[in-house]
CSV table of C-alpha atoms in Angstrom, one decimal:
chain,number,residue,atom,x,y,z
Y,292,MET,CA,44.1,17.2,9.8
Y,293,ASN,CA,44.6,17.1,6.1
Y,294,TYR,CA,42.9,20.3,4.2
Y,295,GLN,CA,40.3,18.1,3.7
Y,296,SER,CA,39.5,16.9,7.2
Y,297,THR,CA,39.1,21.2,7.7
Y,298,LEU,CA,37.3,21.6,4.8
Y,299,ILE,CA,34.9,19.1,6.5
Y,300,ALA,CA,35.0,20.0,10.0
Y,301,SER,CA,34.0,23.8,8.6
Y,302,LEU,CA,31.3,23.0,6.1
Y,303,TYR,CA,29.9,20.8,8.5
Y,304,GLU,CA,30.1,23.7,11.4
Y,305,ILE,CA,28.4,26.1,8.7
Y,306,GLY,CA,25.6,23.9,8.6
Y,307,VAL,CA,26.0,23.1,4.9
Y,308,ILE,CA,26.0,19.3,6.1
Y,309,GLN,CA,22.8,18.5,7.6
Y,310,PHE,CA,21.1,15.0,8.7
Y,311,GLY,CA,17.4,14.7,8.8
Y,312,GLU,CA,14.3,13.9,6.3
Y,313,PHE,CA,14.8,15.5,2.6
Y,314,THR,CA,13.2,15.7,-0.7
Y,315,LEU,CA,15.3,15.5,-3.1
Y,316,LYS,CA,15.2,17.5,-6.5
Y,317,SER,CA,14.5,13.7,-7.9
Y,318,GLY,CA,11.9,13.5,-5.7
Y,319,LYS,CA,13.8,10.8,-3.3
Y,320,THR,CA,14.5,11.4,0.3
Y,321,SER,CA,17.8,11.6,1.6
Y,322,SER,CA,18.7,11.7,5.5
Y,323,ILE,CA,21.5,14.3,4.8
Y,324,TYR,CA,21.0,17.4,2.6
Y,325,ILE,CA,23.9,19.4,1.2
Y,326,ASN,CA,23.0,23.0,0.9
Y,327,LEU,CA,26.5,25.3,0.0
Y,328,ARG,CA,24.4,27.6,-0.5
Y,329,LYS,CA,24.8,28.8,3.5
Y,330,ILE,CA,28.7,28.9,2.3
Y,331,ILE,CA,27.6,32.9,0.8
Y,332,SER,CA,27.1,33.9,4.4
Y,333,TYR,CA,30.9,32.9,5.1
Y,334,PRO,CA,33.3,35.1,3.0
Y,335,THR,CA,36.5,33.5,4.5
Y,336,LEU,CA,35.2,30.2,3.8
Y,337,LEU,CA,33.9,30.8,0.5
Y,338,ILE,CA,37.8,31.9,-0.5
Y,339,SER,CA,39.2,29.2,0.6
Y,340,VAL,CA,36.7,27.0,-1.2
Y,341,ALA,CA,37.7,28.5,-4.3
Y,342,ASN,CA,42.1,28.5,-3.4
Y,343,ILE,CA,40.9,24.9,-3.2
Y,344,MET,CA,39.5,24.3,-6.4
Y,345,MET,CA,41.9,26.6,-8.4
Y,346,GLN,CA,45.0,25.0,-6.8
Y,347,LYS,CA,43.4,21.8,-7.9
Y,348,MET,CA,43.6,22.6,-11.5
Y,349,GLU,CA,47.2,23.6,-11.1
Y,350,GLY,CA,48.9,22.3,-14.6
Y,351,TYR,CA,45.2,22.2,-16.8
Y,352,GLN,CA,44.7,25.3,-19.1
Y,353,PHE,CA,41.5,27.1,-19.6
Y,354,ASP,CA,40.4,30.8,-21.1
Y,355,ILE,CA,37.5,31.2,-19.4
Y,356,VAL,CA,35.5,29.6,-16.4
Y,357,CYS,CA,31.5,29.3,-16.0
Y,358,GLY,CA,30.0,28.5,-12.9
Y,359,VAL,CA,26.7,26.4,-13.1
Y,360,PRO,CA,23.7,27.9,-11.6
Y,361,TYR,CA,22.9,29.0,-9.2
Y,362,THR,CA,24.9,27.5,-5.9
Y,363,ALA,CA,28.1,27.5,-8.0
Y,364,LEU,CA,28.3,31.3,-9.3
Y,365,PRO,CA,29.6,32.6,-6.0
Y,366,ILE,CA,32.7,29.9,-6.0
Y,367,ALA,CA,32.9,30.9,-9.6
Y,368,THR,CA,33.2,34.6,-9.1
Y,369,CYS,CA,35.5,34.7,-6.5
Y,370,MET,CA,37.8,31.9,-8.3
Y,371,SER,CA,37.4,34.2,-11.5
Y,372,ILE,CA,38.1,37.7,-9.6
Y,373,ASP,CA,41.4,35.6,-7.8
Y,374,TYR,CA,43.1,34.6,-10.4
Y,375,LYS,CA,42.4,37.0,-12.9
Y,376,ILE,CA,40.1,34.5,-15.0
Y,377,PRO,CA,37.1,36.1,-16.9
Y,378,MET,CA,34.0,34.6,-15.8
Y,379,ILE,CA,31.0,33.9,-18.2
Y,380,MET,CA,27.7,33.1,-17.4
Y,381,ARG,CA,25.0,30.8,-18.5
Y,382,ARG,CA,21.3,32.0,-18.6
Y,383,LYS,CA,18.7,29.2,-17.8
Y,384,GLU,CA,15.9,30.8,-19.5
Y,385,LYS,CA,16.6,32.8,-22.6
Y,386,LYS,CA,15.6,36.8,-21.8
Y,387,ASP,CA,13.2,37.9,-24.4
Y,388,TYR,CA,14.1,41.7,-23.8
Y,389,GLY,CA,17.3,43.5,-24.9
Y,390,THR,CA,20.5,41.3,-26.3
Y,391,LYS,CA,19.9,38.1,-26.4
Y,392,GLN,CA,21.7,35.8,-25.2
Y,393,LEU,CA,22.0,32.6,-23.5
Y,394,ILE,CA,25.7,32.9,-22.7
Y,395,GLU,CA,26.4,36.5,-21.0
Y,396,GLY,CA,29.4,38.1,-20.7
Y,397,VAL,CA,32.7,37.8,-23.6
Y,398,PHE,CA,34.1,35.2,-25.3
Y,399,ASN,CA,35.9,33.7,-28.4
Y,400,ASN,CA,34.9,30.8,-30.1
Y,401,GLY,CA,37.5,28.1,-29.7
Y,402,GLN,CA,38.2,29.4,-26.2
Y,403,SER,CA,38.4,26.5,-23.4
Y,404,CYS,CA,36.2,26.6,-20.0
Y,405,LEU,CA,36.8,25.0,-16.6
Y,406,VAL,CA,33.2,24.4,-15.7
Y,407,VAL,CA,32.9,24.9,-11.7
Y,408,GLU,CA,30.1,22.5,-9.6
Y,409,ASP,CA,29.2,23.1,-6.1
Y,410,VAL,CA,27.8,19.8,-5.3
Y,411,VAL,CA,27.3,16.7,-8.5
Y,412,THR,CA,24.6,14.2,-8.2
Y,413,SER,CA,24.1,12.8,-11.5
Y,414,GLY,CA,25.6,15.4,-13.6
Y,415,MET,CA,22.9,16.6,-15.7
Y,416,SER,CA,22.8,20.2,-14.5
Y,417,ILE,CA,26.5,20.5,-15.6
Y,418,MET,CA,25.4,18.9,-18.2
Y,419,GLU,CA,22.6,21.2,-19.4
Y,420,THR,CA,25.3,24.3,-19.1
Y,421,THR,CA,28.2,22.5,-21.2
Y,422,ALA,CA,25.6,21.7,-23.7
Y,423,ASP,CA,25.1,25.6,-24.2
Y,424,LEU,CA,28.5,26.4,-23.6
Y,425,GLU,CA,29.2,24.1,-26.7
Y,426,GLN,CA,26.9,25.0,-28.8
Y,427,ALA,CA,27.9,29.1,-28.7
Y,428,GLY,CA,31.1,27.6,-29.5
Y,429,ILE,CA,33.1,27.3,-25.9
Y,430,VAL,CA,35.2,24.2,-25.7
Y,431,VAL,CA,34.3,22.5,-22.4
Y,432,THR,CA,37.9,20.9,-21.3
Y,433,ASP,CA,37.3,20.4,-17.5
Y,434,VAL,CA,34.6,20.1,-14.7
Y,435,ILE,CA,35.4,20.4,-11.4
Y,436,ALA,CA,32.9,20.1,-8.2
Y,437,LEU,CA,33.3,20.8,-4.5
Y,438,ILE,CA,31.7,17.5,-3.8
Y,439,ASP,CA,30.9,14.6,-5.8
Y,440,ARG,CA,28.1,13.2,-4.3
Y,441,GLU,CA,28.5,9.9,-5.9
Y,442,GLN,CA,25.3,8.8,-7.6
Y,443,GLY,CA,26.8,8.5,-11.7
Y,444,GLY,CA,27.9,12.3,-12.0
Y,445,LYS,CA,31.6,11.2,-12.5
Y,446,GLU,CA,31.3,8.5,-15.0
Y,447,ASN,CA,28.5,10.7,-16.8
Y,448,LEU,CA,31.3,13.7,-17.0
Y,449,GLU,CA,33.9,11.6,-17.5
Y,450,LYS,CA,32.5,10.7,-21.3
Y,451,LYS,CA,33.1,13.9,-22.2
Y,452,TYR,CA,35.7,15.9,-19.9
Y,453,ARG,CA,38.0,15.3,-17.4
Y,454,PHE,CA,35.8,15.7,-13.9
Y,455,HIS,CA,38.3,16.8,-10.8
Y,456,ALA,CA,36.4,17.3,-7.6
Y,457,ILE,CA,37.4,18.1,-4.1
Y,458,LEU,CA,35.5,15.3,-1.7
Y,459,THR,CA,32.8,13.1,-2.2
Y,460,LEU,CA,30.7,12.1,-0.1
Y,461,SER,CA,31.9,9.1,1.5
Y,462,THR,CA,35.1,10.7,2.3
Y,463,ILE,CA,32.5,13.3,3.5
Y,464,LEU,CA,30.9,11.0,6.0
Y,465,HIS,CA,34.4,9.1,6.9
Y,466,THR,CA,35.9,12.2,8.5
Y,467,LEU,CA,32.5,13.0,10.2
Y,468,LEU,CA,32.0,9.5,11.4
Y,469,HIS,CA,35.0,9.8,13.6
Y,470,SER,CA,34.8,13.7,14.4
Y,471,PRO,CA,33.7,14.8,17.5
Y,472,LEU,CA,31.8,17.7,16.0
Y,473,LEU,CA,28.9,15.0,15.3
Y,474,SER,CA,26.0,13.2,18.1
Y,475,GLN,CA,25.4,9.8,18.1
Y,476,HIS,CA,22.6,10.2,16.4
Y,477,GLU,CA,24.0,12.0,13.4
Y,478,LYS,CA,26.3,8.8,13.2
Y,479,GLU,CA,23.7,6.3,13.0
Y,480,LYS,CA,21.7,8.5,9.3
Y,481,ILE,CA,26.0,8.2,8.9
Y,482,ASP,CA,25.8,4.3,9.3
Y,483,GLN,CA,23.1,4.3,7.3
Y,484,THR,CA,24.0,5.7,4.6
Y,485,LEU,CA,27.3,4.5,4.3
Y,486,ASN,CA,25.1,1.3,4.6
Y,487,LEU,CA,23.0,2.4,1.4
Y,488,MET,CA,25.9,3.2,-0.8
Y,489,LYS,CA,27.3,0.0,-0.9
Y,490,PRO,CA,27.6,-1.5,-4.5
F,291,MET,CA,39.7,62.5,-15.1
F,292,ASN,CA,38.5,61.8,-11.9
F,293,TYR,CA,37.1,58.6,-11.1
F,294,GLN,CA,33.9,58.3,-12.7
F,295,SER,CA,35.3,59.4,-16.3
F,296,THR,CA,37.8,56.4,-15.9
F,297,LEU,CA,35.2,54.4,-14.6
F,298,ILE,CA,32.6,54.8,-17.6
F,299,ALA,CA,35.5,54.9,-20.6
F,300,SER,CA,35.8,51.2,-19.0
F,301,LEU,CA,32.3,50.3,-18.6
F,302,TYR,CA,32.2,51.6,-22.4
F,303,GLU,CA,35.7,50.0,-23.7
F,304,ILE,CA,34.1,46.8,-22.8
F,305,GLY,CA,31.3,47.3,-24.5
F,306,VAL,CA,29.0,47.7,-21.2
F,307,ILE,CA,27.2,50.8,-22.9
F,308,GLN,CA,26.0,50.5,-26.4
F,309,PHE,CA,23.9,52.4,-28.9
F,310,GLY,CA,21.5,51.0,-31.1
F,311,GLU,CA,17.7,50.1,-31.4
F,312,PHE,CA,16.8,47.5,-27.9
F,313,THR,CA,13.6,46.6,-26.5
F,314,LEU,CA,13.9,47.1,-22.7
F,315,LYS,CA,12.1,44.7,-20.4
F,316,SER,CA,9.4,47.3,-20.2
F,317,GLY,CA,8.7,47.3,-23.8
F,318,LYS,CA,9.5,50.4,-24.9
F,319,THR,CA,12.6,50.8,-27.0
F,320,SER,CA,15.6,52.2,-26.4
F,321,SER,CA,18.2,54.0,-28.1
F,322,ILE,CA,21.1,53.4,-25.5
F,323,TYR,CA,21.5,49.7,-23.8
F,324,ILE,CA,23.2,48.7,-20.9
F,325,ASN,CA,24.6,45.7,-20.0
F,326,LEU,CA,26.4,45.6,-17.0
F,327,ARG,CA,26.9,41.5,-17.5
F,328,LYS,CA,29.9,41.7,-19.7
F,329,ILE,CA,31.6,43.5,-16.3
F,330,ILE,CA,32.4,38.8,-15.5
F,331,SER,CA,34.1,38.8,-17.7
F,332,TYR,CA,37.2,41.7,-16.4
F,333,PRO,CA,37.4,40.5,-13.2
F,334,THR,CA,40.2,43.6,-12.6
F,335,LEU,CA,37.2,45.7,-13.5
F,336,LEU,CA,34.9,43.6,-11.8
F,337,ILE,CA,36.8,44.3,-8.2
F,338,SER,CA,37.4,48.5,-9.2
F,339,VAL,CA,33.2,48.8,-9.4
F,340,ALA,CA,33.2,46.6,-6.1
F,341,ASN,CA,35.4,49.2,-4.1
F,342,ILE,CA,34.2,52.2,-6.1
F,343,MET,CA,31.3,51.1,-4.5
F,344,MET,CA,32.3,49.9,-0.6
F,345,GLN,CA,34.1,53.2,-0.4
F,346,LYS,CA,30.7,55.2,-1.3
F,347,MET,CA,29.6,53.5,1.1
F,348,GLU,CA,32.7,54.3,4.3
F,349,GLY,CA,30.7,55.0,7.4
F,350,TYR,CA,27.6,53.2,6.8
F,351,GLN,CA,26.9,50.3,8.9
F,352,PHE,CA,25.0,47.2,7.9
F,353,ASP,CA,25.3,43.3,8.6
F,354,ILE,CA,25.6,41.6,5.5
F,355,VAL,CA,25.0,42.4,1.5
F,356,CYS,CA,22.6,40.8,-0.8
F,357,GLY,CA,22.8,41.4,-4.5
F,358,VAL,CA,19.4,41.5,-7.0
F,359,PRO,CA,18.9,38.5,-8.7
F,360,TYR,CA,21.2,38.4,-11.2
F,361,THR,CA,23.5,41.0,-13.0
F,362,ALA,CA,24.1,42.0,-9.3
F,363,LEU,CA,25.1,38.8,-7.7
F,364,PRO,CA,29.0,38.9,-9.1
F,365,ILE,CA,29.5,42.8,-7.7
F,366,ALA,CA,27.5,41.7,-4.6
F,367,THR,CA,30.0,38.8,-4.4
F,368,CYS,CA,33.5,40.7,-4.7
F,369,MET,CA,32.1,43.2,-1.6
F,370,SER,CA,31.2,40.5,0.1
F,371,ILE,CA,34.8,38.6,-0.6
F,372,ASP,CA,36.8,41.7,-0.3
F,373,TYR,CA,35.5,43.5,2.9
F,374,LYS,CA,34.2,40.0,4.3
F,375,ILE,CA,31.0,40.7,4.9
F,376,PRO,CA,28.3,37.9,5.0
F,377,MET,CA,26.0,37.8,2.1
F,378,ILE,CA,22.4,36.6,0.9
F,379,MET,CA,20.8,35.6,-1.7
F,380,ARG,CA,16.7,36.2,-2.8
F,381,ARG,CA,15.5,33.0,-5.1
F,382,LYS,CA,13.5,34.7,-7.4
F,383,GLU,CA,11.1,31.6,-6.6
F,384,LYS,CA,10.7,29.1,-3.5
F,385,LYS,CA,12.5,25.5,-4.3
F,386,ASP,CA,10.0,23.0,-4.3
F,387,TYR,CA,12.9,20.6,-3.0
F,388,GLY,CA,15.4,20.8,-0.6
F,389,THR,CA,15.3,23.2,2.8
F,390,LYS,CA,12.4,25.7,1.4
F,391,GLN,CA,13.9,28.8,1.8
F,392,LEU,CA,13.3,32.3,0.0
F,393,ILE,CA,16.3,34.1,1.3
F,394,GLU,CA,19.7,32.0,0.9
F,395,GLY,CA,22.4,32.3,3.5
F,396,VAL,CA,22.5,32.7,6.8
F,397,PHE,CA,20.7,36.0,8.8
F,398,ASN,CA,19.3,37.0,12.1
F,399,ASN,CA,16.4,38.6,12.7
F,400,GLY,CA,16.6,42.3,12.8
F,401,GLN,CA,20.2,42.6,10.8
F,402,SER,CA,20.7,45.7,8.8
F,403,CYS,CA,21.3,45.0,4.7
F,404,LEU,CA,23.2,46.3,2.4
F,405,VAL,CA,20.6,45.9,-1.1
F,406,VAL,CA,23.3,45.9,-4.1
F,407,GLU,CA,22.1,46.2,-7.7
F,408,ASP,CA,24.0,47.3,-11.0
F,409,VAL,CA,21.5,49.1,-12.9
F,410,VAL,CA,18.1,51.1,-11.8
F,411,THR,CA,15.3,52.1,-13.7
F,412,SER,CA,11.9,52.3,-12.2
F,413,GLY,CA,13.2,50.3,-8.7
F,414,MET,CA,11.1,47.7,-8.9
F,415,SER,CA,13.4,45.1,-9.1
F,416,ILE,CA,14.8,46.2,-5.8
F,417,MET,CA,11.5,46.8,-4.1
F,418,GLU,CA,11.0,42.7,-4.5
F,419,THR,CA,14.1,42.0,-3.6
F,420,THR,CA,13.9,43.9,-0.5
F,421,ALA,CA,10.1,42.9,0.3
F,422,ASP,CA,11.4,39.7,0.8
F,423,LEU,CA,14.3,40.6,2.7
F,424,GLU,CA,11.5,42.5,5.0
F,425,GLN,CA,9.1,39.4,5.2
F,426,ALA,CA,12.2,37.6,6.3
F,427,GLY,CA,13.4,40.0,9.4
F,428,ILE,CA,15.5,42.1,7.8
F,429,VAL,CA,16.2,45.6,8.3
F,430,VAL,CA,17.2,46.8,4.8
F,431,THR,CA,19.0,50.1,5.5
F,432,ASP,CA,20.7,51.3,1.9
F,433,VAL,CA,20.4,50.6,-1.3
F,434,ILE,CA,23.4,51.0,-3.6
F,435,ALA,CA,23.5,50.8,-7.5
F,436,LEU,CA,26.1,51.4,-9.7
F,437,ILE,CA,24.2,53.1,-12.2
F,438,ASP,CA,20.9,55.2,-11.9
F,439,ARG,CA,19.3,55.4,-14.8
F,440,GLU,CA,17.0,58.2,-14.1
F,441,GLN,CA,13.9,56.8,-14.2
F,442,GLY,CA,12.3,57.4,-11.4
F,443,GLY,CA,13.9,54.9,-9.2
F,444,LYS,CA,15.8,56.7,-7.0
F,445,GLU,CA,12.4,58.9,-5.7
F,446,ASN,CA,10.7,55.1,-5.6
F,447,LEU,CA,13.3,53.6,-3.7
F,448,GLU,CA,14.1,57.2,-1.5
F,449,LYS,CA,10.4,56.8,0.1
F,450,LYS,CA,11.8,53.6,2.3
F,451,TYR,CA,15.5,53.3,2.0
F,452,ARG,CA,19.5,55.7,1.5
F,453,PHE,CA,20.0,55.5,-1.5
F,454,HIS,CA,23.4,55.7,-3.3
F,455,ALA,CA,24.5,55.0,-7.0
F,456,ILE,CA,28.1,55.8,-8.3
F,457,LEU,CA,26.8,57.1,-12.1
F,458,THR,CA,23.7,58.4,-13.2
F,459,LEU,CA,22.7,58.3,-17.4
F,460,SER,CA,23.2,62.0,-17.5
F,461,THR,CA,26.6,61.6,-16.2
F,462,ILE,CA,27.6,59.2,-18.4
F,463,LEU,CA,25.8,60.4,-21.4
F,464,HIS,CA,27.8,63.7,-20.7
F,465,THR,CA,31.2,62.3,-20.0
F,466,LEU,CA,30.8,60.0,-23.5
F,467,LEU,CA,30.0,63.1,-25.2
F,468,HIS,CA,32.9,64.6,-24.7
F,469,SER,CA,34.9,61.4,-25.3
F,470,PRO,CA,37.2,60.6,-27.9
F,471,LEU,CA,36.1,56.6,-28.0
F,472,LEU,CA,33.1,57.8,-29.6
F,473,SER,CA,31.9,58.1,-32.8
F,474,GLN,CA,29.8,61.1,-34.7
F,475,HIS,CA,27.0,59.0,-34.8
F,476,GLU,CA,26.9,57.4,-31.0
F,477,LYS,CA,27.6,61.4,-30.3
F,478,GLU,CA,24.5,62.3,-32.1
F,479,LYS,CA,22.4,59.2,-30.7
F,480,ILE,CA,22.9,60.6,-27.2
F,481,ASP,CA,22.2,64.2,-27.9
F,482,GLN,CA,19.1,62.3,-29.0
F,483,THR,CA,18.6,60.6,-25.8
F,484,LEU,CA,19.6,63.6,-23.5
F,485,ASN,CA,16.9,65.7,-25.5
F,486,LEU,CA,14.7,63.2,-24.6
F,487,MET,CA,15.6,62.9,-20.7
F,488,LYS,CA,14.9,66.5,-20.4
F,489,PRO,CA,11.9,67.0,-17.8
């Protein structure tokens, strides 16, 4: 088993990947739901994920990391403390009290930043984050996601940034399709989804 | 220098403790502002803070940790991964899509929880978090904060929980008053604040 298969099995086993009927943020329904938040309850897996993502970035230079709110924040925190790279955070809304700042943390104009996301769909949440970072004078060079749902995010992001993903939805589905962990019913859901994903 | 003095000096040096005129969340003005968010850009200090907080909890039992949104989240994440204790998170608002949950992460009914906060003022934000945790069947036993601003939070929290704090505002101010790091002007602000704090 390669590291991707091991990672997919771990994510499936803790219930990050679920089969059923789900309403997505976009209003669309999906028979597969990826809820990466559960990973916060599995510190060892969280550390693995952060390590895998940092290893993927070997050879690339960046001064700071920034997680996209909210699920990627624990992942970015873990990357930051394990590799001693300063982190910044983007607030979703400006505070109206205290020191008013949209980007929290310490940074200098022109510093390069790695943006960290858990699951990329269209790339919209990432774009909201990078827009704020850029307005603050930060240079976003790379975006890394744990999972690319292959719904246009990669294409959108690559217009402006280098985009890296550890897993794609089709890799996950193909791997699970051959896994002894899944029921026949779940495998049918996967087949269904893979058919819908065909161009 | 004891560990408290070292910690206070580090927090001051990175600009977590600022002197000036600030409007607090409550609408009141304060000449001292504590912005712990900056700590995310200092991974080594963040790790130290998490370690100090976990050491303070030595001898206490809890199954899970939960950070109060938002500044305490990186601290709680760091405690969780360093000590391999599962983390949960409270959403500030219920999502209206996907799997609807107020508490994210994995937990069982009756599990005991350590709640982590960065700065306690009245204890209100903590109480909002503990209320949601308790409604989900989690037993909150202990609350730990890095800084207690000594504005009633301890008294409010101790009605229901064991409360632990690493630093109090008066410890910070008294320490800084004798620190070579501060200007005379800043020391005057401290004197002013200490006078206002007298019962």
